[in-house]
Amino acid sequence: MKILAGDLLPERIVIDIIVVGTGGTGAHLINRLIAVNETLIRLGYKGIRVLAFDGDKVSSTNVGRQPFSHGQVGMSKCQTLIESINQIYGFQWKYFPVMFDEEARKYVGYKDDNEGIMISCVDSVKQRKVIYSVPIFRHWMDIGNGRDFGQIIFGQFNGTPSMPRAYHVFDVFPNMESML
């Protein structure tokens, strides 16, 4: 069996993934990233490092719809989620119990040309615009939904002369506010 993953990753590095929003979609995504991390490690790579941002706290309406329990009501969503994963799997993923904004760079210390993936799992156009204004990584995956649709768009904040930029969520949905 030939494994192609070795040709896809530039070197044996840790891949940084910032997840903004750890509610319903974000929490489920982060839990699936556990399998991605374990698979990369088994293939001989160093895996991924997740950095989660969310200023929200667990509410009673989140219990059952999201992977939180009644005992976690009032606690930080991202802290609860990431601490549980770190404890169970021995990871060193990080959380920042704040809303992602212009100050995010000080938490993660990256420039906009770093390799990595920004994943937004937010429910507001305003928050997406903030993410768009703070391009920490080149790649941006937006996961969202409206009343009668859902989308996953994998694009880029910027391109290079040899590789044009892939469309991001505001390219695909330029009038997003009117769709909600």
Short mmCIF file of C-alpha atoms in Angstrom, two decimals:
data_model
loop_
_atom_site.label_atom_id
_atom_site.label_comp_id
_atom_site.label_asym_id
_atom_site.label_seq_id
_atom_site.Cartn_x
_atom_site.Cartn_y
_atom_site.Cartn_z
CA MET A 1 0.00 0.00 0.00
CA LYS A 2 1.36 3.40 -0.94
CA ILE A 3 0.68 6.23 1.54
CA LEU A 4 0.40 9.57 -0.22
CA ALA A 5 0.31 11.75 2.91
CA GLY A 6 4.11 12.01 2.89
CA ASP A 7 3.96 13.89 -0.38
CA LEU A 8 1.28 16.30 0.83
CA LEU A 9 2.95 17.76 3.92
CA PRO A 10 6.06 19.90 3.38
CA GLU A 11 8.00 18.51 6.34
CA ARG A 12 7.42 16.74 9.59
CA ILE A 13 5.93 19.72 11.38
CA VAL A 14 3.03 20.29 13.73
CA ILE A 15 0.10 21.74 11.78
CA ASP A 16 -1.57 24.58 13.65
CA ILE A 17 -5.33 24.84 13.44
CA ILE A 18 -7.19 27.76 14.99
CA VAL A 19 -10.86 27.04 15.63
CA VAL A 20 -13.02 30.08 16.32
CA GLY A 21 -16.27 29.03 17.97
CA THR A 22 -16.60 25.93 20.14
CA GLY A 23 -20.37 25.64 20.30
CA GLY A 24 -22.33 23.10 18.27
CA THR A 25 -20.36 22.91 15.03
CA GLY A 26 -17.01 23.91 16.54
CA ALA A 27 -17.18 21.40 19.40
CA HIS A 28 -18.09 18.56 17.05
CA LEU A 29 -15.32 19.57 14.64
CA ILE A 30 -12.72 19.69 17.43
CA ASN A 31 -13.76 16.23 18.55
CA ARG A 32 -13.22 14.96 14.97
CA LEU A 33 -9.79 16.62 14.89
CA ILE A 34 -8.75 14.11 17.57
CA ALA A 35 -8.91 11.38 14.90
CA VAL A 36 -7.00 13.54 12.41
CA ASN A 37 -4.27 14.10 14.98
CA GLU A 38 -4.01 10.42 15.86
CA THR A 39 -3.89 9.42 12.18
CA LEU A 40 -1.12 11.87 11.36
CA ILE A 41 0.91 10.67 14.33
CA ARG A 42 0.50 7.04 13.25
CA LEU A 43 1.73 8.02 9.77
CA GLY A 44 4.90 9.40 11.34
CA TYR A 45 4.00 13.07 11.53
CA LYS A 46 3.93 15.27 14.61
CA GLY A 47 0.18 15.80 14.33
CA ILE A 48 -1.83 18.96 14.79
CA ARG A 49 -2.08 21.61 17.47
CA VAL A 50 -5.51 23.11 18.02
CA LEU A 51 -5.90 26.61 19.39
CA ALA A 52 -9.56 27.27 20.26
CA PHE A 53 -11.18 30.67 20.74
CA ASP A 54 -14.63 31.24 22.22
CA GLY A 55 -15.82 33.81 24.75
CA ASP A 56 -19.13 32.02 25.38
CA LYS A 57 -20.06 29.99 28.41
CA VAL A 58 -22.02 26.75 28.48
CA SER A 59 -25.74 27.38 29.01
CA SER A 60 -28.51 24.94 29.88
CA THR A 61 -29.78 25.16 26.29
CA ASN A 62 -26.41 23.82 25.06
CA VAL A 63 -26.75 20.57 27.05
CA GLY A 64 -27.84 17.79 24.72
CA ARG A 65 -27.37 19.81 21.51
CA GLN A 66 -23.65 20.26 22.13
CA PRO A 67 -21.17 17.97 23.92
CA PHE A 68 -21.59 19.63 27.32
CA SER A 69 -23.19 18.40 30.53
CA HIS A 70 -25.37 20.04 33.18
CA GLY A 71 -22.35 20.20 35.49
CA GLN A 72 -20.54 22.41 32.96
CA VAL A 73 -23.23 25.12 32.77
CA GLY A 74 -21.60 28.50 33.39
CA MET A 75 -18.12 27.31 32.45
CA SER A 76 -16.14 28.45 29.40
CA LYS A 77 -17.02 26.35 26.35
CA CYS A 78 -13.51 26.26 24.90
CA GLN A 79 -11.83 25.67 28.26
CA THR A 80 -14.17 22.81 29.16
CA LEU A 81 -13.79 21.17 25.77
CA ILE A 82 -10.01 21.51 25.35
CA GLU A 83 -9.14 20.60 28.96
CA SER A 84 -11.22 17.43 28.65
CA ILE A 85 -9.51 16.44 25.39
CA ASN A 86 -6.05 17.20 26.78
CA GLN A 87 -6.73 15.15 29.90
CA ILE A 88 -8.11 12.15 28.02
CA TYR A 89 -5.64 12.08 25.10
CA GLY A 90 -2.55 13.71 26.59
CA PHE A 91 -2.56 16.51 24.00
CA GLN A 92 -1.31 20.03 24.64
CA TRP A 93 -3.97 21.88 22.71
CA LYS A 94 -4.65 25.45 23.81
CA TYR A 95 -7.78 27.46 24.47
CA PHE A 96 -8.46 31.16 24.78
CA PRO A 97 -11.80 31.94 26.50
CA VAL A 98 -12.19 35.22 24.63
CA MET A 99 -13.90 36.27 21.44
CA PHE A 100 -11.52 36.20 18.48
CA ASP A 101 -10.55 39.77 17.55
CA GLU A 102 -7.61 41.95 16.53
CA GLU A 103 -5.84 41.03 19.79
CA ALA A 104 -5.73 37.35 18.76
CA ARG A 105 -2.26 37.71 17.29
CA LYS A 106 -0.83 38.29 20.77
CA TYR A 107 -2.27 34.97 21.92
CA VAL A 108 -0.93 32.90 19.05
CA GLY A 109 2.03 34.95 17.85
CA TYR A 110 1.73 34.35 14.12
CA LYS A 111 2.04 36.45 11.01
CA ASP A 112 -0.40 36.22 8.10
CA ASP A 113 1.94 34.15 5.94
CA ASN A 114 2.19 31.19 8.31
CA GLU A 115 1.03 27.80 7.17
CA GLY A 116 -1.89 26.54 9.15
CA ILE A 117 -5.65 26.61 8.94
CA MET A 118 -8.13 29.06 10.42
CA ILE A 119 -11.53 27.40 10.88
CA SER A 120 -14.52 29.57 11.71
CA CYS A 121 -17.55 27.91 13.28
CA VAL A 122 -19.45 31.05 14.17
CA ASP A 123 -23.04 32.11 13.72
CA SER A 124 -22.64 35.78 12.87
CA VAL A 125 -21.51 37.74 9.84
CA LYS A 126 -19.93 40.27 12.20
CA GLN A 127 -17.61 37.63 13.69
CA ARG A 128 -16.68 36.37 10.21
CA LYS A 129 -15.73 39.93 9.24
CA VAL A 130 -13.46 40.15 12.29
CA ILE A 131 -11.81 36.86 11.30
CA TYR A 132 -11.38 38.17 7.76
CA SER A 133 -9.69 41.32 9.11
CA VAL A 134 -7.13 39.30 11.14
CA PRO A 135 -5.59 36.82 8.66
CA ILE A 136 -3.22 34.83 10.86
CA PHE A 137 -2.89 31.93 8.42
CA ARG A 138 -3.17 31.75 4.66
CA HIS A 139 -5.92 29.09 4.68
CA TRP A 140 -9.46 29.71 5.94
CA MET A 141 -12.24 27.16 6.29
CA ASP A 142 -15.65 28.56 7.12
CA ILE A 143 -18.33 26.23 8.40
CA GLY A 144 -21.76 27.71 8.85
CA ASN A 145 -25.42 27.51 8.19
CA GLY A 146 -28.49 29.61 7.68
CA ARG A 147 -32.17 28.77 8.05
CA ASP A 148 -32.24 26.45 5.04
CA PHE A 149 -28.64 25.85 3.99
CA GLY A 150 -25.22 24.92 5.28
CA GLN A 151 -21.76 25.39 3.85
CA ILE A 152 -18.16 24.45 4.24
CA ILE A 153 -15.88 26.69 2.22
CA PHE A 154 -12.14 26.10 2.16
CA GLY A 155 -10.38 29.15 0.77
CA GLN A 156 -7.48 31.47 1.39
CA PHE A 157 -6.96 34.94 2.77
CA ASN A 158 -4.25 35.64 0.21
CA GLY A 159 -2.36 34.00 -2.59
CA THR A 160 1.10 34.09 -4.07
CA PRO A 161 2.32 34.97 -7.57
CA SER A 162 2.69 31.28 -8.36
CA MET A 163 -0.57 30.21 -6.69
CA PRO A 164 -3.65 32.43 -6.94
CA ARG A 165 -5.91 32.74 -3.91
CA ALA A 166 -8.75 30.24 -3.54
CA TYR A 167 -12.19 31.75 -2.91
CA HIS A 168 -13.21 32.25 0.72
CA VAL A 169 -16.66 32.64 2.26
CA PHE A 170 -17.08 36.34 1.38
CA ASP A 171 -16.18 35.60 -2.26
CA VAL A 172 -18.83 32.89 -2.42
CA PHE A 173 -21.46 34.78 -0.38
CA PRO A 174 -20.77 38.51 -0.90
CA ASN A 175 -24.27 39.39 0.37
CA MET A 176 -24.22 37.07 3.35
CA GLU A 177 -26.15 39.45 5.62
CA SER A 178 -29.20 39.32 3.36
CA MET A 179 -29.20 35.51 3.37
CA LEU A 180 -29.73 35.12 7.11
#
